[in-house]
Amino acid sequence: MLIIRCPYCGERPELEFAYGGQAHIARPLQPSDQNDEDWNVYLNLRANPKGWHSERWRHIHGCARFFNAVRDTRTDHFLATYKMGEPAPEVPST
Amino acid sequence: MFDPDVTSPLDDGSPAITPVGPVSRAIIRCRASDIDLVSNRIDIALPRAACRSVQDSGLSALWLGPDEWLILNATPADSWVSELSARLDGALCSLVDVSHRQVALSVHGPRAEDILATGCALDHSIAAFPVGMCTRTMFAKAEIVLWRTGAANFHLEVWRSFARYVEALLREAESER
Amino acid sequence: MQRFSALALLRHGLGRHQGWKPQWRNAAPKPSYDAIIVGGGGHGLGAAYYLAKVYGIRNVAVVEKGWIGGGNTGRNTTIIRSNYLFEESAALYDHALKLWEGLSQELNYNVMFSQRGVMMLAHNIHDIQVFKRHVHANRINGVDNEWLTAEQAKDYCPPLNIDPNVRYPVLGAALQRRGGTARHDAVAWGYARAADALGVDIIENCEVAGIRRDMAGAVAGVETSRGFIASKRVGVSAAGHTSVVLDMAHVRLPLESFPLQALVSEPVKPVFPCVVMSNTIHAYLSQSDKGELVIGAGTDVYTSYTQRGGLHIATHTLEAICELFPRFRRMRMLRNWGGIVDVTPDRSPIIAKTPVTGLYVNCGWGTGGFKATPGAAHLFAHTIARDEPHPINAPFTIERFRDGYLIDEAAAAAVAH
Amino acid sequence: MTTTLFRTGSGGLIDRSRPLRFTFDGKSYSGLQGDTLASALLANGVHLVGRSFKYHRPRGIMGIGADEPNALVGVRRDDARYTPNLLATQVELYDGLDAVSQNRHPSLENDRMAVNDRLLSRFIPAGFYYKTFMWPHKAWDRLYEPRIRAAAGLGVAPDKPDPDSYTQRYAHCDVLVIGAGPAGITAAMEAATADARVILCDDRAAMGGSLLSAASVTIAGKDSSVWLDESLAALARMPNVTLLSRTIAFGYYPHNWIGLTERLTDHLAVMPAGRPRERLWQVRAKEVVIAAGAIERPLVFPGNDRPGIMLADAARTYLQQYGVSVGRRVAIVAAHDSAYRAAHELRAAGIAVVVIADIRSRPAVANPPDCAGTRILSDASIEGTTGKLRVTSITLSAGSKRETFACDTVLMAGGFTPSVHLFSQSRGKLAWDPELQAYLPGQSAEAERSAGACRGRFALEEALADGMEAGRAAARSAGFATGVEVHGPAVTVSHPIGEGGHIGATSSSKGAKDKAFVDWQNDVTANDILLAAREGFISIEHVKRYTTTGMATDQGKLSNINALGIVSEATGRTIPEIGLTTFRAPYTPITFGSLAGRARGDLFDPARVTAFNDWAIEQGAVFENVRNWKRAHYFPRPGEDMHAAVARECLQVRKSVGIFDASTLGKIEVVGPDAAEFLNRFYVNAWTKLGVGKCRYGVLLREDGFILDDGVVGRLAPDRFHVTTTTGGAARVLNMMEDYLQTEWPDLRVWLTSTTEQWSVIAVQGPNAREVLSPLIEGLDVSAEAFPHMSIADAQMCGVPMRLMRVSFTGELGFEVNVPSGYGAMVWQAIWERGKLYDMVPYGTETMHVLRAEKGFIIVGQETDGTVTPDDVGLAWAIGKAKPDFVGKRSLARPALAASNRKQLVGLLTRNPQIALEEGAQIVSPSAPGTSIGHVTSSYHSSVLKKSIALALVRGGRARIGQILHVSMPGGSIPVGVVAPVFFDPEGKRINV
Ligand SMILES: Cc1cc2nc3c(=O)[nH]c(=O)nc-3n(C[C@H](O)[C@H](O)[C@H](O)COP(=O)(O)OP(=O)(O)OC[C@H]3O[C@@H](n4cnc5c(N)ncnc54)[C@H](O)[C@@H]3O)c2cc1C
Ligand SMILES: NC(=O)c1ccc[n+]([C@@H]2O[C@H](COP(=O)([O-])OP(=O)(O)OC[C@H]3O[C@@H](n4cnc5c(N)ncnc54)[C@H](O)[C@@H]3O)[C@@H](O)[C@H]2O)c1
Ligand SMILES: Cc1cc2nc3c(=O)[nH]c(=O)nc-3n(C[C@H](O)[C@H](O)[C@H](O)COP(=O)(O)O)c2cc1C
Ligand SMILES: [Zn+2]
């Protein structure tokens, strides 16, 4: 059970959260202008790094907010969690 | 006309776990920039601090999220939310009556923290969960709102259809030796 | 290859077993190969075996970053079945199931394929509808699968609790009698030994760290922790690590890697005759030949390479097991581990060419690729050898995600494994 | 009562005034309060307690705790409470305890399967089963496998549902200390003194760890037992300390989340009412101190598994803690100085120590305890042992001399292995200490530190000081100020624990005739490991899996390190080069029950019921589970089956009126000035023009273009919508809405509130629906003109607020009455009473399904399955054509979704109207009977139409209307006519009245 720091509520057990996949993927403003290839990238292609990963979580059974996090997928340790709209923190090079 | 005899899914209660009588409830949602205006109109200051509550002349405002509050009215009336709604006319916010969406239980007494710890993963010690703190969280497989109203007093709100489940688990915890 | 048999055991027994040779050579990498398989799991080792055996390409290396069979092949609940809904999937998994049926003899290695039957429990009306749809679809596709009433299910699996008054009563079940389990380790070792005997080099402790491309962009070989190895054909069969390996060739696949857990109980005398799966309440269970109850749990919700998972996932599974089998409540969990499963958007695998010439991929098996091992390995070998897919794996492309030709078993049925 | 011959006259922590009776394999014995089953058996001279897994060799008690590999027993408390595979060393004795040995037939003394050992064992080495049983092919299933299975397994699984209950709790602390030996106790004390919230847990019944067996030791000038009692009492007095004995830390999970199980009743003769059997603790600790001690190591030599051969420090502990002498004539084989301490203490209790055979040239410490009078051999080689059911002699050689010593016990002192299991589970990196010849905790991965013997601080004085330091450091890291540094208490010991140790097989194992065991429980010998290496299994992970060493219930606590040593020697690599196998939870096996906890029966998963549940039960409704909800499926009258009940319900709804509980539908109130724009972007439909007071059927797609959900959306005000979803989709849709609002369109001023449970929903459907309802409605004209189909309004009913929707899923005139849930039962009753005038029937979900199928309305999840687009099911009309975008729109243009040969929804009619198709049945064209072109999604017998009807998805279906297709069934195929998917009132006349 991960302990996740909600930027609003503080540290809470994973039970209260829903995972939201890779962060910082904006839905195209005009989807109909996208060709199949680009739309595929938006729809299906997600980073799957072994290392630092920017991802979304939602404190669904808490304040209900989505927020972003940077987690190391090798250890599950979080570098940071931050509110939607805030800039992503500098990610260590390794 | 509010009929206080409305059926509650909850049982009569036990030493540490008792149902809380009828309450009127509303959810208010608005942006941070409109909190003051909304607060003025409804006569209670919506708390801005995360997981904190405010109580004022029979009303309680519980912070559920940065744009969401649960307002409880201990003197229930069917018309209350529509009256509030009239007062909020023109304000940028959402007000929705949820009086019947959920029911409330009180968990109290010296074992209250222990009983809650059987199903809720939060730290209920007074330092970590002081009087006045409130939050949505999980109790076993049900979502609840947990609000500490006194050192040995918790007010627990749960959606109606989950109430029997939560109550039964709490009772079982209470009866454990 | 030294033949394995009861007689050989007898003979070597008299010689105090001093005469046994290594089951596969501890090969060092040669400078170049006709084909390289990245990943020494069942799928990779099998692909090398079929390349040599069926397609005559024997100058092959399997490079494995750790020890062979140490990936998901060595950590799965070994459920084998082929009663999938769509004809594309049914063809794929039944191809594998047919190969399983002769695999021990083919490899001269007892992989303990045990056709004890796989039973999937229906707990609500929706389940019944879905399973019956499977039974009908399977029949048309020539795959065995039958509907059982709750009583018939209990006859087949006596420990099952079919009390109608439980929270999620058993309303019936779909049974594939040809389904079952196999010994996971033996699959890796059996393929390794047979491939080795045909000349394949199995190179352990050799991590691929880069994919070299020639001027034209085609594959030229792999950079490894044991140096560069040249080959114009590289097949990647790296399961949870596929994204990491394909990144080296700048190929992006729609994959995410999640922790998936399993656990075993202490060994007990035979008590559980078949495989039981309950998708609705998230439990699956069988008993191994050694006596442990082998239990699969769910994936965690977040991507991770930690090869473990949260305690709440395991407890959730055991709640379901105890509810279905109240007598197992006093049994004890002996060991709990995790694997890393790579999942595609439609939860079906990819066995295909990639946009890079000479680079092939077999991945996306998620929570259910052990059962496909011989079939997928064979089809992957075919794809590499012929530079084009076999008709059975032709639908399992990368492009289907772009074009929408999904093979979405999970969406259609909410069933996995 | 038999006398307990091997109990010493005094000493130990047992209560000599409280004798207890127990039985083992049906024979009665007597023990004392404070005994374990193992100590009580030993006190009665019983060493033989089990048979080994594969060879069925007689086996005795080897250790004293969690590391025991041999003494696995079944304990039967009563008919329903049987537990297999318990360690006798952990089972606390209670009066009446009934234990049985396992894996033997017919008896422990006489086990038929022992032929495995005598005759077969040379032909069944490690991994033999991979090499044989392949011919003839068929024999595997029928012959070989059943035999292998019958031979495998240890105990017998319980055959009755477990009557005990289990509980769980979460806990939070600043410092969790695992292990209450000297290091753990001082750590807890230091952290607690700094005001940290401390939990101290220990696996055993009594806290104290190695101090419980200390002899002639003083700490801070007091006898160690006095120091221990005072320390524990002081801890118990502190309000910020929780002491948990009988509590094993079994798993170290990420972010300092630790799993503990506490045994609450297994040690009691009479179980108190209301007390669960076990409690699972899930502890979230700011800091963890691991003080789990060390595990003694056995020696690998030929014949090292006979009953009576055990660990030396265990024997010493049986003596000091339980007052039990493990034998009369003891031989000690040694690679560690602790042998001399054991010899000394045993001799002091009057036990004859006939020989100490040290495989080293001399003890490591200069002054080993005085053992004058005992033969001491150095550079000894252990040649073998004899004895059928108990060791009777040991043969040793030193130099050229070979000597056999008669004995009834052999003790092994192979050294100590620090218990790094939990540290390693936390993903801390182990470091090989060449000096200590042990893996020790290195770099931590969590907020954690180790102290005492588990990090190689073996001497008591060191362990105490190390614990203090760890406790202080942990408290500091958790944010507490610690006082001035004080040193650990002064300690005097009569004998230091000493040094030394051996890893791997001893020299005599090679080529010996008798087996030299490495893993006692799984019968893995030194030769098996050498065989594995010979066959190319040189990775330690392969060795483990090929030989199964370390895979038994003890998880190699005694064996792993020796296996490593043997592989090291066989492959010429050093131990750190080889590495270790992975430590995994649980540290010792833990019950499924404790993990499942209270989630059983009704509490397994919340059963959600509506306000009308009690009423429906009274009416005899049969229920179905839909997700967590209980929904009334149908309302049979006496003598009716489902078919009859549904036929009647359907007819009556179409003829007069029916009442239906629709409360489980999801409801979301969407509020804000941009609400219509939001819905435009979210649903496929166009919403801008929907007038206030009007409803519309909405379809929701996933971003990949497939149907996710549907429902009716009503506009209550320009800025307020009442959105309904499917029962199963409620949470999913709300979550998806929030996702788009919060992350894609934060500019939209829209807020969502779930009102699913605010409203009870009573659907009243049928030609008489208006007649039933209108007298109860206040403040709303519900005439056809004033309140046409697809209207919505707030009004009152029976004096309470009501939100009325005129909608119909049946094709009849229909209303959905939404009232606050607390009033639901009252309003329902009022409608029910009034409905009696019209013979109103209650109907359930099955009738609802039939009625809607007659009308060709789809059910998401039945007609759709996650691979279906709006056009596939004839809902293309719902799409707002002028909208530039909505969720899923772009994906609909992808080649596969726009293809012409997709499956489309059609109706099917069987030629024989009495034959109802089976849902899920496959559809084929008569010209190609082997290829499925679709399937039946819904099929019912319609009592209204007096024929069976079906909906189906068929490839190119709409173009096939009018054709005959076949539905393939096991007994042959059924011809069906393809028709439009509306069977009843296609013009919708009945709705618009
Ligand atoms: C807990 C669990 C339960 C499961 N249960 C079932 C089940 O019941 N039935 C079923 O059919 N399936 C099941 N599965 C899925 C199944 O295990 C896998 O789909 C299957 O084993 C995959 O085999 P593989 O050979 O493709 O992958 P693996 O066995 O994982 O082999 C991939 C190999 O690639 C190696 N590798 C990775 N990166 C590199 C690199 N850079 N260089 C060199 N080598 C590399 C890895 O070390 C690994 O050995 C389960 C999986 C898990 C985790
Ligand atoms: N095997 C031995 O008995 C042994 C070996 C070396 C040293 N010593 C002595 O031990 C002392 C060192 O003290 P120490 O405090 O480090 O160790 P300790 O052995 O005295 O105490 C460790 C305690 O931790 C408990 N424990 C272990 N794993 C546990 C788990 N997962 N969950 C809960 N409890 C668990 C054990 O039951 C034991 O009570 C010295 O006096 C030294 O002489 C004993
Ligand atoms: C089908 C199956 C059965 C297993 N049975 C046992 C067992 O009886 N004892 C055991 O210790 N481990 C057993 N394991 C687990 C392995 O020890 C190990 O945990 C697993 O292969 C994952 O490797 P790892 O834990 O080293 O990462 C089994 C694994 C599988 C896949
Ligand atoms: Zn929050």
PDB file of N, CA, C and O in Angstrom, chain A residues 2 4 14-23 46-49 53-60 66-69 71 73 76 78, chain C residues 256-259 300-304, chain D residues 735 739:
ATOM      1  N   LEU A   2       0.810   1.981  -1.098  1.00  0.00           N
ATOM      2  CA  LEU A   2       1.629   3.178  -1.156  1.00  0.00           C
ATOM      3  C   LEU A   2       1.039   4.247  -0.239  1.00  0.00           C
ATOM      4  O   LEU A   2      -0.157   4.257   0.025  1.00  0.00           O
ATOM      5  N   ILE A   4       0.582   8.164  -0.334  1.00  0.00           N
ATOM      6  CA  ILE A   4       0.650   9.202  -1.358  1.00  0.00           C
ATOM      7  C   ILE A   4       0.298  10.530  -0.716  1.00  0.00           C
ATOM      8  O   ILE A   4      -0.678  10.632   0.028  1.00  0.00           O
ATOM      9  N   GLU A  14      -2.948   4.587  -0.161  1.00  0.00           N
ATOM     10  CA  GLU A  14      -3.315   4.362  -1.561  1.00  0.00           C
ATOM     11  C   GLU A  14      -4.793   4.021  -1.762  1.00  0.00           C
ATOM     12  O   GLU A  14      -5.378   4.354  -2.792  1.00  0.00           O
ATOM     13  N   LEU A  15      -5.389   3.356  -0.760  1.00  0.00           N
ATOM     14  CA  LEU A  15      -6.805   2.979  -0.826  1.00  0.00           C
ATOM     15  C   LEU A  15      -7.731   4.118  -1.222  1.00  0.00           C
ATOM     16  O   LEU A  15      -8.793   3.906  -1.766  1.00  0.00           O
ATOM     17  N   GLU A  16      -7.331   5.340  -0.887  1.00  0.00           N
ATOM     18  CA  GLU A  16      -8.206   6.486  -1.142  1.00  0.00           C
ATOM     19  C   GLU A  16      -8.033   7.057  -2.541  1.00  0.00           C
ATOM     20  O   GLU A  16      -8.731   7.985  -2.920  1.00  0.00           O
ATOM     21  N   PHE A  17      -7.092   6.491  -3.309  1.00  0.00           N
ATOM     22  CA  PHE A  17      -6.744   7.120  -4.583  1.00  0.00           C
ATOM     23  C   PHE A  17      -7.113   6.244  -5.777  1.00  0.00           C
ATOM     24  O   PHE A  17      -7.210   5.022  -5.671  1.00  0.00           O
ATOM     25  N   ALA A  18      -7.271   6.901  -6.903  1.00  0.00           N
ATOM     26  CA  ALA A  18      -7.385   6.186  -8.172  1.00  0.00           C
ATOM     27  C   ALA A  18      -6.224   6.644  -9.050  1.00  0.00           C
ATOM     28  O   ALA A  18      -5.893   7.831  -9.073  1.00  0.00           O
ATOM     29  N   TYR A  19      -5.627   5.691  -9.733  1.00  0.00           N
ATOM     30  CA  TYR A  19      -4.520   6.009 -10.622  1.00  0.00           C
ATOM     31  C   TYR A  19      -5.077   6.571 -11.911  1.00  0.00           C
ATOM     32  O   TYR A  19      -6.119   6.120 -12.395  1.00  0.00           O
ATOM     33  N   GLY A  20      -4.382   7.545 -12.486  1.00  0.00           N
ATOM     34  CA  GLY A  20      -4.927   8.191 -13.684  1.00  0.00           C
ATOM     35  C   GLY A  20      -4.031   8.135 -14.899  1.00  0.00           C
ATOM     36  O   GLY A  20      -4.230   8.892 -15.842  1.00  0.00           O
ATOM     37  N   GLY A  21      -3.015   7.264 -14.884  1.00  0.00           N
ATOM     38  CA  GLY A  21      -2.171   7.128 -16.071  1.00  0.00           C
ATOM     39  C   GLY A  21      -1.174   8.266 -16.219  1.00  0.00           C
ATOM     40  O   GLY A  21      -1.064   9.146 -15.359  1.00  0.00           O
ATOM     41  N   GLN A  22      -0.483   8.240 -17.319  1.00  0.00           N
ATOM     42  CA  GLN A  22       0.577   9.218 -17.563  1.00  0.00           C
ATOM     43  C   GLN A  22       0.037  10.648 -17.484  1.00  0.00           C
ATOM     44  O   GLN A  22      -1.064  10.934 -17.948  1.00  0.00           O
ATOM     45  N   ALA A  23       0.846  11.529 -16.931  1.00  0.00           N
ATOM     46  CA  ALA A  23       0.428  12.931 -16.767  1.00  0.00           C
ATOM     47  C   ALA A  23       0.837  13.760 -17.979  1.00  0.00           C
ATOM     48  O   ALA A  23       1.618  13.307 -18.816  1.00  0.00           O
ATOM     49  N   ARG A  46       1.515   5.504 -24.320  1.00  0.00           N
ATOM     50  CA  ARG A  46       1.840   6.047 -23.013  1.00  0.00           C
ATOM     51  C   ARG A  46       3.278   5.691 -22.672  1.00  0.00           C
ATOM     52  O   ARG A  46       3.741   4.597 -23.013  1.00  0.00           O
ATOM     53  N   ALA A  47       3.921   6.629 -22.012  1.00  0.00           N
ATOM     54  CA  ALA A  47       5.271   6.323 -21.551  1.00  0.00           C
ATOM     55  C   ALA A  47       5.185   5.174 -20.550  1.00  0.00           C
ATOM     56  O   ALA A  47       4.236   5.096 -19.771  1.00  0.00           O
ATOM     57  N   ASN A  48       6.149   4.307 -20.603  1.00  0.00           N
ATOM     58  CA  ASN A  48       6.153   3.155 -19.693  1.00  0.00           C
ATOM     59  C   ASN A  48       7.571   2.982 -19.172  1.00  0.00           C
ATOM     60  O   ASN A  48       8.171   1.933 -19.320  1.00  0.00           O
ATOM     61  N   PRO A  49       8.107   4.059 -18.586  1.00  0.00           N
ATOM     62  CA  PRO A  49       9.537   4.044 -18.282  1.00  0.00           C
ATOM     63  C   PRO A  49       9.867   3.208 -17.056  1.00  0.00           C
ATOM     64  O   PRO A  49       9.038   3.059 -16.153  1.00  0.00           O
ATOM     65  N   HIS A  53       8.593   8.572 -13.512  1.00  0.00           N
ATOM     66  CA  HIS A  53       7.367   8.565 -14.301  1.00  0.00           C
ATOM     67  C   HIS A  53       6.458   9.674 -13.809  1.00  0.00           C
ATOM     68  O   HIS A  53       6.200   9.794 -12.615  1.00  0.00           O
ATOM     69  N   SER A  54       5.992  10.507 -14.737  1.00  0.00           N
ATOM     70  CA  SER A  54       5.007  11.533 -14.376  1.00  0.00           C
ATOM     71  C   SER A  54       3.632  10.945 -14.567  1.00  0.00           C
ATOM     72  O   SER A  54       3.321  10.449 -15.647  1.00  0.00           O
ATOM     73  N   GLU A  55       2.840  11.025 -13.550  1.00  0.00           N
ATOM     74  CA  GLU A  55       1.560  10.341 -13.626  1.00  0.00           C
ATOM     75  C   GLU A  55       0.494  11.139 -12.894  1.00  0.00           C
ATOM     76  O   GLU A  55       0.791  12.017 -12.096  1.00  0.00           O
ATOM     77  N   ARG A  56      -0.744  10.779 -13.184  1.00  0.00           N
ATOM     78  CA  ARG A  56      -1.868  11.430 -12.531  1.00  0.00           C
ATOM     79  C   ARG A  56      -2.442  10.492 -11.475  1.00  0.00           C
ATOM     80  O   ARG A  56      -2.458   9.290 -11.648  1.00  0.00           O
ATOM     81  N   TRP A  57      -2.892  11.085 -10.393  1.00  0.00           N
ATOM     82  CA  TRP A  57      -3.666  10.340  -9.402  1.00  0.00           C
ATOM     83  C   TRP A  57      -4.901  11.168  -9.090  1.00  0.00           C
ATOM     84  O   TRP A  57      -4.894  12.383  -9.260  1.00  0.00           O
ATOM     85  N   ARG A  58      -5.915  10.527  -8.627  1.00  0.00           N
ATOM     86  CA  ARG A  58      -7.060  11.274  -8.140  1.00  0.00           C
ATOM     87  C   ARG A  58      -7.334  10.845  -6.706  1.00  0.00           C
ATOM     88  O   ARG A  58      -7.399   9.638  -6.424  1.00  0.00           O
ATOM     89  N   HIS A  59      -7.487  11.819  -5.849  1.00  0.00           N
ATOM     90  CA  HIS A  59      -7.797  11.517  -4.448  1.00  0.00           C
ATOM     91  C   HIS A  59      -9.301  11.271  -4.365  1.00  0.00           C
ATOM     92  O   HIS A  59     -10.049  12.028  -3.737  1.00  0.00           O
ATOM     93  N   ILE A  60      -9.688  10.194  -4.998  1.00  0.00           N
ATOM     94  CA  ILE A  60     -11.111  10.005  -5.287  1.00  0.00           C
ATOM     95  C   ILE A  60     -11.935   9.821  -4.014  1.00  0.00           C
ATOM     96  O   ILE A  60     -13.054  10.294  -3.919  1.00  0.00           O
ATOM     97  N   PHE A  66      -7.884  15.608  -8.935  1.00  0.00           N
ATOM     98  CA  PHE A  66      -6.772  15.034  -9.678  1.00  0.00           C
ATOM     99  C   PHE A  66      -5.519  15.830  -9.346  1.00  0.00           C
ATOM    100  O   PHE A  66      -5.595  17.043  -9.098  1.00  0.00           O
ATOM    101  N   PHE A  67      -4.391  15.164  -9.341  1.00  0.00           N
ATOM    102  CA  PHE A  67      -3.121  15.880  -9.195  1.00  0.00           C
ATOM    103  C   PHE A  67      -2.055  15.049  -9.889  1.00  0.00           C
ATOM    104  O   PHE A  67      -2.316  13.934 -10.350  1.00  0.00           O
ATOM    105  N   ASN A  68      -0.867  15.613  -9.974  1.00  0.00           N
ATOM    106  CA  ASN A  68       0.219  14.918 -10.662  1.00  0.00           C
ATOM    107  C   ASN A  68       1.277  14.453  -9.680  1.00  0.00           C
ATOM    108  O   ASN A  68       1.393  14.975  -8.576  1.00  0.00           O
ATOM    109  N   ALA A  69       2.036  13.483 -10.115  1.00  0.00           N
ATOM    110  CA  ALA A  69       3.087  12.950  -9.254  1.00  0.00           C
ATOM    111  C   ALA A  69       4.246  12.494 -10.118  1.00  0.00           C
ATOM    112  O   ALA A  69       4.073  12.192 -11.301  1.00  0.00           O
ATOM    113  N   ARG A  71       7.027   9.542  -9.823  1.00  0.00           N
ATOM    114  CA  ARG A  71       7.345   8.352  -9.044  1.00  0.00           C
ATOM    115  C   ARG A  71       8.395   7.549  -9.793  1.00  0.00           C
ATOM    116  O   ARG A  71       8.431   7.542 -11.022  1.00  0.00           O
ATOM    117  N   THR A  73       9.457   4.168 -10.957  1.00  0.00           N
ATOM    118  CA  THR A  73       8.810   2.860 -11.115  1.00  0.00           C
ATOM    119  C   THR A  73       9.745   1.708 -10.759  1.00  0.00           C
ATOM    120  O   THR A  73       9.314   0.563 -10.761  1.00  0.00           O
ATOM    121  N   ASP A  76       8.991   2.600  -6.569  1.00  0.00           N
ATOM    122  CA  ASP A  76       7.711   3.156  -6.137  1.00  0.00           C
ATOM    123  C   ASP A  76       7.864   4.317  -5.159  1.00  0.00           C
ATOM    124  O   ASP A  76       6.906   4.703  -4.487  1.00  0.00           O
ATOM    125  N   PHE A  78       8.110   8.244  -4.337  1.00  0.00           N
ATOM    126  CA  PHE A  78       7.677   9.471  -5.010  1.00  0.00           C
ATOM    127  C   PHE A  78       8.740  10.542  -4.868  1.00  0.00           C
ATOM    128  O   PHE A  78       9.311  10.732  -3.793  1.00  0.00           O
TER     129      PHE A  78
ATOM    130  N   GLU C 256       1.684  -0.800 -21.132  1.00  0.00           N
ATOM    131  CA  GLU C 256       1.998  -0.342 -19.776  1.00  0.00           C
ATOM    132  C   GLU C 256       2.283  -1.573 -18.921  1.00  0.00           C
ATOM    133  O   GLU C 256       1.655  -2.618 -19.101  1.00  0.00           O
ATOM    134  N   SER C 257       3.228  -1.437 -18.002  1.00  0.00           N
ATOM    135  CA  SER C 257       3.670  -2.579 -17.193  1.00  0.00           C
ATOM    136  C   SER C 257       3.160  -2.454 -15.768  1.00  0.00           C
ATOM    137  O   SER C 257       3.402  -1.449 -15.096  1.00  0.00           O
ATOM    138  N   PHE C 258       2.457  -3.457 -15.322  1.00  0.00           N
ATOM    139  CA  PHE C 258       1.840  -3.422 -13.986  1.00  0.00           C
ATOM    140  C   PHE C 258       2.327  -4.584 -13.128  1.00  0.00           C
ATOM    141  O   PHE C 258       2.629  -5.653 -13.655  1.00  0.00           O
ATOM    142  N   PRO C 259       2.342  -4.387 -11.817  1.00  0.00           N
ATOM    143  CA  PRO C 259       2.640  -5.523 -10.926  1.00  0.00           C
ATOM    144  C   PRO C 259       1.448  -6.474 -10.880  1.00  0.00           C
ATOM    145  O   PRO C 259       0.304  -6.036 -10.834  1.00  0.00           O
ATOM    146  N   ASP C 300      -1.895  -4.410  -9.442  1.00  0.00           N
ATOM    147  CA  ASP C 300      -2.003  -3.112  -8.789  1.00  0.00           C
ATOM    148  C   ASP C 300      -2.472  -2.107  -9.826  1.00  0.00           C
ATOM    149  O   ASP C 300      -2.427  -2.360 -11.025  1.00  0.00           O
ATOM    150  N   VAL C 301      -2.891  -0.932  -9.350  1.00  0.00           N
ATOM    151  CA  VAL C 301      -3.493   0.013 -10.289  1.00  0.00           C
ATOM    152  C   VAL C 301      -2.454   0.847 -11.031  1.00  0.00           C
ATOM    153  O   VAL C 301      -2.772   1.461 -12.042  1.00  0.00           O
ATOM    154  N   TYR C 302      -1.220   0.895 -10.513  1.00  0.00           N
ATOM    155  CA  TYR C 302      -0.220   1.789 -11.096  1.00  0.00           C
ATOM    156  C   TYR C 302       0.868   0.975 -11.802  1.00  0.00           C
ATOM    157  O   TYR C 302       1.117  -0.177 -11.455  1.00  0.00           O
ATOM    158  N   THR C 303       1.507   1.605 -12.760  1.00  0.00           N
ATOM    159  CA  THR C 303       2.596   0.926 -13.464  1.00  0.00           C
ATOM    160  C   THR C 303       3.795   0.811 -12.527  1.00  0.00           C
ATOM    161  O   THR C 303       4.047   1.704 -11.714  1.00  0.00           O
ATOM    162  N   SER C 304       4.533  -0.275 -12.651  1.00  0.00           N
ATOM    163  CA  SER C 304       5.703  -0.415 -11.794  1.00  0.00           C
ATOM    164  C   SER C 304       6.576  -1.573 -12.253  1.00  0.00           C
ATOM    165  O   SER C 304       6.087  -2.528 -12.853  1.00  0.00           O
TER     166      SER C 304
ATOM    167  N   ASN D 735     -16.812   9.637 -12.440  1.00  0.00           N
ATOM    168  CA  ASN D 735     -15.358   9.772 -12.412  1.00  0.00           C
ATOM    169  C   ASN D 735     -14.836  10.307 -13.735  1.00  0.00           C
ATOM    170  O   ASN D 735     -13.976  11.186 -13.789  1.00  0.00           O
ATOM    171  N   ASP D 739     -12.931  13.787 -14.490  1.00  0.00           N
ATOM    172  CA  ASP D 739     -11.631  13.747 -15.153  1.00  0.00           C
ATOM    173  C   ASP D 739     -11.578  14.808 -16.258  1.00  0.00           C
ATOM    174  O   ASP D 739     -10.669  15.650 -16.299  1.00  0.00           O
TER     175      ASP D 739
END
